[in-house]
Amino acid sequence: FFNEEAPIKIVFNKDEQTATDLMELVHNSGSAIVGTYTYDIAVTRASIATTRAKKNEFPLRIEVRKK
């Protein structure tokens, strides 16, 4: 994850403190792992979060990586 906490709370079911902690990690280190999901679920959630972020003009970049 690369910036903005609102989609993390909504799409990835993170509480406010966890979302804030993740965004601070992104700010300080450049990225963070939000969760581990099956590939299909990860791609779907990434797409939903990216769409929500763009709609609200949040600077968000999500990468889905296969293990």
mmCIF file of N, CA, C and O in Angstrom:
data_model
loop_
_atom_site.group_PDB
_atom_site.id
_atom_site.type_symbol
_atom_site.label_atom_id
_atom_site.label_comp_id
_atom_site.label_asym_id
_atom_site.label_seq_id
_atom_site.Cartn_x
_atom_site.Cartn_y
_atom_site.Cartn_z
ATOM 1 N N PHE A 1 0.835 -1.172 0.000
ATOM 2 C CA PHE A 1 0.000 0.000 0.000
ATOM 3 C C PHE A 1 0.867 1.217 0.000
ATOM 4 O O PHE A 1 1.841 1.288 0.723
ATOM 5 N N PHE A 2 0.476 2.188 -0.745
ATOM 6 C CA PHE A 2 1.226 3.416 -0.858
ATOM 7 C C PHE A 2 0.283 4.603 -0.679
ATOM 8 O O PHE A 2 -0.158 5.181 -1.645
ATOM 9 N N ASN A 3 -0.103 4.906 0.520
ATOM 10 C CA ASN A 3 -0.823 6.130 0.921
ATOM 11 C C ASN A 3 -2.349 6.063 0.917
ATOM 12 O O ASN A 3 -2.961 5.550 0.024
ATOM 13 N N GLU A 4 -2.933 6.603 1.924
ATOM 14 C CA GLU A 4 -4.325 6.925 2.218
ATOM 15 C C GLU A 4 -5.069 5.826 2.955
ATOM 16 O O GLU A 4 -5.145 4.703 2.508
ATOM 17 N N GLU A 5 -5.654 6.198 4.072
ATOM 18 C CA GLU A 5 -6.224 5.224 4.994
ATOM 19 C C GLU A 5 -7.704 4.902 4.809
ATOM 20 O O GLU A 5 -8.130 3.827 5.182
ATOM 21 N N ALA A 6 -8.521 5.778 4.243
ATOM 22 C CA ALA A 6 -9.961 5.519 4.147
ATOM 23 C C ALA A 6 -10.290 4.209 3.428
ATOM 24 O O ALA A 6 -11.079 3.418 3.950
ATOM 25 N N PRO A 7 -9.736 3.939 2.243
ATOM 26 C CA PRO A 7 -10.043 2.659 1.594
ATOM 27 C C PRO A 7 -9.574 1.455 2.411
ATOM 28 O O PRO A 7 -10.180 0.390 2.338
ATOM 29 N N ILE A 8 -8.542 1.616 3.208
ATOM 30 C CA ILE A 8 -8.067 0.504 4.036
ATOM 31 C C ILE A 8 -9.122 0.137 5.072
ATOM 32 O O ILE A 8 -9.409 -1.032 5.292
ATOM 33 N N LYS A 9 -9.716 1.139 5.679
ATOM 34 C CA LYS A 9 -10.742 0.878 6.690
ATOM 35 C C LYS A 9 -11.959 0.212 6.068
ATOM 36 O O LYS A 9 -12.490 -0.744 6.617
ATOM 37 N N ILE A 10 -12.384 0.705 4.934
ATOM 38 C CA ILE A 10 -13.621 0.231 4.315
ATOM 39 C C ILE A 10 -13.433 -1.116 3.613
ATOM 40 O O ILE A 10 -14.154 -2.072 3.878
ATOM 41 N N VAL A 11 -12.483 -1.197 2.722
ATOM 42 C CA VAL A 11 -12.333 -2.380 1.869
ATOM 43 C C VAL A 11 -11.625 -3.528 2.577
ATOM 44 O O VAL A 11 -11.945 -4.691 2.369
ATOM 45 N N PHE A 12 -10.662 -3.203 3.433
ATOM 46 C CA PHE A 12 -9.878 -4.245 4.080
ATOM 47 C C PHE A 12 -10.272 -4.469 5.541
ATOM 48 O O PHE A 12 -9.589 -5.180 6.272
ATOM 49 N N ASN A 13 -11.381 -3.838 5.960
ATOM 50 C CA ASN A 13 -11.942 -4.054 7.293
ATOM 51 C C ASN A 13 -10.940 -3.811 8.420
ATOM 52 O O ASN A 13 -10.839 -4.590 9.362
ATOM 53 N N LYS A 14 -10.220 -2.718 8.334
ATOM 54 C CA LYS A 14 -9.265 -2.347 9.378
ATOM 55 C C LYS A 14 -9.886 -1.280 10.260
ATOM 56 O O LYS A 14 -10.588 -0.392 9.776
ATOM 57 N N ASP A 15 -9.635 -1.365 11.561
ATOM 58 C CA ASP A 15 -10.132 -0.313 12.443
ATOM 59 C C ASP A 15 -9.300 0.948 12.231
ATOM 60 O O ASP A 15 -8.264 0.923 11.565
ATOM 61 N N GLU A 16 -9.788 2.045 12.778
ATOM 62 C CA GLU A 16 -9.140 3.337 12.538
ATOM 63 C C GLU A 16 -7.677 3.354 12.978
ATOM 64 O O GLU A 16 -6.816 3.856 12.264
ATOM 65 N N GLN A 17 -7.380 2.789 14.134
ATOM 66 C CA GLN A 17 -5.998 2.800 14.628
ATOM 67 C C GLN A 17 -5.081 1.973 13.728
ATOM 68 O O GLN A 17 -3.974 2.385 13.406
ATOM 69 N N THR A 18 -5.546 0.806 13.310
ATOM 70 C CA THR A 18 -4.738 -0.039 12.424
ATOM 71 C C THR A 18 -4.498 0.653 11.090
ATOM 72 O O THR A 18 -3.375 0.644 10.568
ATOM 73 N N ALA A 19 -5.540 1.259 10.534
ATOM 74 C CA ALA A 19 -5.389 1.983 9.263
ATOM 75 C C ALA A 19 -4.404 3.133 9.416
ATOM 76 O O ALA A 19 -3.558 3.346 8.541
ATOM 77 N N THR A 20 -4.493 3.856 10.515
ATOM 78 C CA THR A 20 -3.562 4.958 10.761
ATOM 79 C C THR A 20 -2.137 4.439 10.897
ATOM 80 O O THR A 20 -1.202 5.007 10.318
ATOM 81 N N ASP A 21 -1.968 3.351 11.633
ATOM 82 C CA ASP A 21 -0.635 2.752 11.794
ATOM 83 C C ASP A 21 -0.060 2.311 10.449
ATOM 84 O O ASP A 21 1.131 2.516 10.172
ATOM 85 N N LEU A 22 -0.903 1.718 9.609
ATOM 86 C CA LEU A 22 -0.443 1.287 8.288
ATOM 87 C C LEU A 22 -0.006 2.484 7.440
ATOM 88 O O LEU A 22 1.016 2.432 6.755
ATOM 89 N N MET A 23 -0.772 3.565 7.482
ATOM 90 C CA MET A 23 -0.421 4.739 6.692
ATOM 91 C C MET A 23 0.840 5.420 7.222
ATOM 92 O O MET A 23 1.643 5.926 6.446
ATOM 93 N N GLU A 24 1.055 5.382 8.523
ATOM 94 C CA GLU A 24 2.306 5.909 9.074
ATOM 95 C C GLU A 24 3.482 5.057 8.612
ATOM 96 O O GLU A 24 4.540 5.585 8.278
ATOM 97 N N LEU A 25 3.281 3.747 8.561
ATOM 98 C CA LEU A 25 4.315 2.852 8.052
ATOM 99 C C LEU A 25 4.619 3.159 6.592
ATOM 100 O O LEU A 25 5.779 3.234 6.184
ATOM 101 N N VAL A 26 3.578 3.372 5.795
ATOM 102 C CA VAL A 26 3.761 3.745 4.385
ATOM 103 C C VAL A 26 4.534 5.053 4.279
ATOM 104 O O VAL A 26 5.473 5.172 3.497
ATOM 105 N N HIS A 27 4.145 6.011 5.091
ATOM 106 C CA HIS A 27 4.813 7.322 5.058
ATOM 107 C C HIS A 27 6.292 7.203 5.413
ATOM 108 O O HIS A 27 7.145 7.831 4.781
ATOM 109 N N ASN A 28 6.604 6.366 6.387
ATOM 110 C CA ASN A 28 7.979 6.247 6.869
ATOM 111 C C ASN A 28 8.848 5.289 6.056
ATOM 112 O O ASN A 28 10.045 5.524 5.906
ATOM 113 N N SER A 29 8.250 4.224 5.532
ATOM 114 C CA SER A 29 9.070 3.220 4.843
ATOM 115 C C SER A 29 8.763 3.079 3.362
ATOM 116 O O SER A 29 9.482 2.388 2.650
ATOM 117 N N GLY A 30 7.651 3.665 2.911
ATOM 118 C CA GLY A 30 7.330 3.618 1.482
ATOM 119 C C GLY A 30 6.254 2.628 1.101
ATOM 120 O O GLY A 30 5.667 2.742 0.031
ATOM 121 N N SER A 31 5.984 1.628 1.960
ATOM 122 C CA SER A 31 4.938 0.659 1.644
ATOM 123 C C SER A 31 4.567 -0.118 2.904
ATOM 124 O O SER A 31 5.252 -0.042 3.910
ATOM 125 N N ALA A 32 3.478 -0.887 2.815
ATOM 126 C CA ALA A 32 3.039 -1.739 3.921
ATOM 127 C C ALA A 32 2.210 -2.879 3.365
ATOM 128 O O ALA A 32 1.569 -2.742 2.331
ATOM 129 N N ILE A 33 2.215 -3.985 4.065
ATOM 130 C CA ILE A 33 1.351 -5.116 3.720
ATOM 131 C C ILE A 33 0.084 -4.982 4.538
ATOM 132 O O ILE A 33 0.126 -4.915 5.767
ATOM 133 N N VAL A 34 -1.045 -4.935 3.844
ATOM 134 C CA VAL A 34 -2.327 -4.743 4.508
ATOM 135 C C VAL A 34 -2.956 -6.075 4.883
ATOM 136 O O VAL A 34 -3.685 -6.179 5.857
ATOM 137 N N GLY A 35 -2.671 -7.112 4.125
ATOM 138 C CA GLY A 35 -3.228 -8.422 4.436
ATOM 139 C C GLY A 35 -2.733 -9.465 3.463
ATOM 140 O O GLY A 35 -2.102 -9.143 2.463
ATOM 141 N N THR A 36 -3.034 -10.705 3.779
ATOM 142 C CA THR A 36 -2.709 -11.822 2.904
ATOM 143 C C THR A 36 -4.017 -12.504 2.528
ATOM 144 O O THR A 36 -4.773 -12.930 3.406
ATOM 145 N N TYR A 37 -4.287 -12.557 1.244
ATOM 146 C CA TYR A 37 -5.550 -13.081 0.728
ATOM 147 C C TYR A 37 -5.255 -14.018 -0.435
ATOM 148 O O TYR A 37 -4.176 -13.990 -1.008
ATOM 149 N N THR A 38 -6.264 -14.812 -0.819
ATOM 150 C CA THR A 38 -6.107 -15.557 -2.057
ATOM 151 C C THR A 38 -5.967 -14.532 -3.178
ATOM 152 O O THR A 38 -6.400 -13.379 -3.045
ATOM 153 N N TYR A 39 -5.377 -14.936 -4.267
ATOM 154 C CA TYR A 39 -5.088 -13.997 -5.349
ATOM 155 C C TYR A 39 -6.353 -13.295 -5.846
ATOM 156 O O TYR A 39 -6.373 -12.080 -5.997
ATOM 157 N N ASP A 40 -7.414 -14.054 -6.095
ATOM 158 C CA ASP A 40 -8.647 -13.454 -6.624
ATOM 159 C C ASP A 40 -9.236 -12.419 -5.674
ATOM 160 O O ASP A 40 -9.671 -11.344 -6.099
ATOM 161 N N ILE A 41 -9.258 -12.722 -4.402
ATOM 162 C CA ILE A 41 -9.782 -11.768 -3.414
ATOM 163 C C ILE A 41 -8.887 -10.549 -3.328
ATOM 164 O O ILE A 41 -9.369 -9.411 -3.270
ATOM 165 N N ALA A 42 -7.582 -10.752 -3.351
ATOM 166 C CA ALA A 42 -6.644 -9.623 -3.291
ATOM 167 C C ALA A 42 -6.835 -8.683 -4.472
ATOM 168 O O ALA A 42 -6.884 -7.459 -4.300
ATOM 169 N N VAL A 43 -6.972 -9.231 -5.661
ATOM 170 C CA VAL A 43 -7.160 -8.407 -6.861
ATOM 171 C C VAL A 43 -8.485 -7.650 -6.782
ATOM 172 O O VAL A 43 -8.548 -6.456 -7.107
ATOM 173 N N THR A 44 -9.529 -8.313 -6.329
ATOM 174 C CA THR A 44 -10.831 -7.659 -6.210
ATOM 175 C C THR A 44 -10.781 -6.519 -5.204
ATOM 176 O O THR A 44 -11.238 -5.405 -5.487
ATOM 177 N N ARG A 45 -10.222 -6.772 -4.031
ATOM 178 C CA ARG A 45 -10.146 -5.726 -3.006
ATOM 179 C C ARG A 45 -9.254 -4.573 -3.453
ATOM 180 O O ARG A 45 -9.568 -3.406 -3.212
ATOM 181 N N ALA A 46 -8.169 -4.892 -4.118
ATOM 182 C CA ALA A 46 -7.287 -3.836 -4.622
ATOM 183 C C ALA A 46 -8.018 -2.962 -5.635
ATOM 184 O O ALA A 46 -7.892 -1.735 -5.615
ATOM 185 N N SER A 47 -8.787 -3.588 -6.508
ATOM 186 C CA SER A 47 -9.540 -2.836 -7.506
ATOM 187 C C SER A 47 -10.585 -1.930 -6.856
ATOM 188 O O SER A 47 -10.720 -0.758 -7.216
ATOM 189 N N ILE A 48 -11.309 -2.466 -5.894
ATOM 190 C CA ILE A 48 -12.322 -1.669 -5.193
ATOM 191 C C ILE A 48 -11.666 -0.492 -4.461
ATOM 192 O O ILE A 48 -12.136 0.645 -4.550
ATOM 193 N N ALA A 49 -10.593 -0.754 -3.745
ATOM 194 C CA ALA A 49 -9.913 0.311 -2.985
ATOM 195 C C ALA A 49 -9.345 1.372 -3.913
ATOM 196 O O ALA A 49 -9.453 2.571 -3.636
ATOM 197 N N THR A 50 -8.757 0.961 -5.019
ATOM 198 C CA THR A 50 -8.187 1.916 -5.970
ATOM 199 C C THR A 50 -9.283 2.791 -6.580
ATOM 200 O O THR A 50 -9.127 4.008 -6.701
ATOM 201 N N THR A 51 -10.403 2.177 -6.937
ATOM 202 C CA THR A 51 -11.526 2.930 -7.506
ATOM 203 C C THR A 51 -12.055 3.948 -6.501
ATOM 204 O O THR A 51 -12.288 5.108 -6.852
ATOM 205 N N ARG A 52 -12.237 3.538 -5.251
ATOM 206 C CA ARG A 52 -12.716 4.462 -4.209
ATOM 207 C C ARG A 52 -11.729 5.603 -3.992
ATOM 208 O O ARG A 52 -12.128 6.754 -3.834
ATOM 209 N N ALA A 53 -10.459 5.280 -3.968
ATOM 210 C CA ALA A 53 -9.442 6.306 -3.740
ATOM 211 C C ALA A 53 -9.425 7.323 -4.875
ATOM 212 O O ALA A 53 -9.394 8.533 -4.629
ATOM 213 N N LYS A 54 -9.455 6.853 -6.110
ATOM 214 C CA LYS A 54 -9.454 7.766 -7.257
ATOM 215 C C LYS A 54 -10.686 8.655 -7.254
ATOM 216 O O LYS A 54 -10.598 9.850 -7.533
ATOM 217 N N LYS A 55 -11.839 8.075 -6.937
ATOM 218 C CA LYS A 55 -13.086 8.834 -6.898
ATOM 219 C C LYS A 55 -13.004 9.980 -5.884
ATOM 220 O O LYS A 55 -13.548 11.052 -6.105
ATOM 221 N N ASN A 56 -12.289 9.733 -4.784
ATOM 222 C CA ASN A 56 -12.143 10.744 -3.729
ATOM 223 C C ASN A 56 -10.821 11.500 -3.795
ATOM 224 O O ASN A 56 -10.467 12.206 -2.856
ATOM 225 N N GLU A 57 -10.098 11.317 -4.906
ATOM 226 C CA GLU A 57 -8.831 12.000 -5.163
ATOM 227 C C GLU A 57 -7.772 11.741 -4.098
ATOM 228 O O GLU A 57 -6.984 12.607 -3.741
ATOM 229 N N PHE A 58 -7.746 10.493 -3.572
ATOM 230 C CA PHE A 58 -6.706 10.085 -2.634
ATOM 231 C C PHE A 58 -5.512 9.551 -3.411
ATOM 232 O O PHE A 58 -5.690 8.824 -4.391
ATOM 233 N N PRO A 59 -4.303 9.854 -2.970
ATOM 234 C CA PRO A 59 -3.110 9.309 -3.626
ATOM 235 C C PRO A 59 -2.833 7.891 -3.128
ATOM 236 O O PRO A 59 -2.164 7.693 -2.127
ATOM 237 N N LEU A 60 -3.402 6.911 -3.793
ATOM 238 C CA LEU A 60 -3.275 5.525 -3.354
ATOM 239 C C LEU A 60 -2.738 4.660 -4.479
ATOM 240 O O LEU A 60 -3.194 4.747 -5.617
ATOM 241 N N ARG A 61 -1.778 3.814 -4.149
ATOM 242 C CA ARG A 61 -1.276 2.822 -5.100
ATOM 243 C C ARG A 61 -1.244 1.479 -4.392
ATOM 244 O O ARG A 61 -0.725 1.376 -3.287
ATOM 245 N N ILE A 62 -1.803 0.481 -5.023
ATOM 246 C CA ILE A 62 -1.849 -0.858 -4.453
ATOM 247 C C ILE A 62 -1.173 -1.831 -5.406
ATOM 248 O O ILE A 62 -1.418 -1.794 -6.608
ATOM 249 N N GLU A 63 -0.356 -2.693 -4.855
ATOM 250 C CA GLU A 63 0.262 -3.778 -5.613
ATOM 251 C C GLU A 63 -0.221 -5.099 -5.039
ATOM 252 O O GLU A 63 -0.224 -5.269 -3.827
ATOM 253 N N VAL A 64 -0.614 -6.016 -5.903
ATOM 254 C CA VAL A 64 -0.942 -7.372 -5.490
ATOM 255 C C VAL A 64 0.218 -8.235 -5.942
ATOM 256 O O VAL A 64 0.577 -8.243 -7.117
ATOM 257 N N ARG A 65 0.779 -8.975 -4.995
ATOM 258 C CA ARG A 65 1.916 -9.845 -5.318
ATOM 259 C C ARG A 65 1.570 -11.279 -5.011
ATOM 260 O O ARG A 65 0.986 -11.589 -3.977
ATOM 261 N N LYS A 66 1.956 -12.163 -5.911
ATOM 262 C CA LYS A 66 1.794 -13.594 -5.676
ATOM 263 C C LYS A 66 2.991 -14.078 -4.869
ATOM 264 O O LYS A 66 4.109 -13.633 -5.058
ATOM 265 N N LYS A 67 2.731 -15.025 -3.977
ATOM 266 C CA LYS A 67 3.809 -15.636 -3.201
ATOM 267 C C LYS A 67 4.534 -16.644 -4.029
ATOM 268 O O LYS A 67 4.048 -17.322 -4.835
#
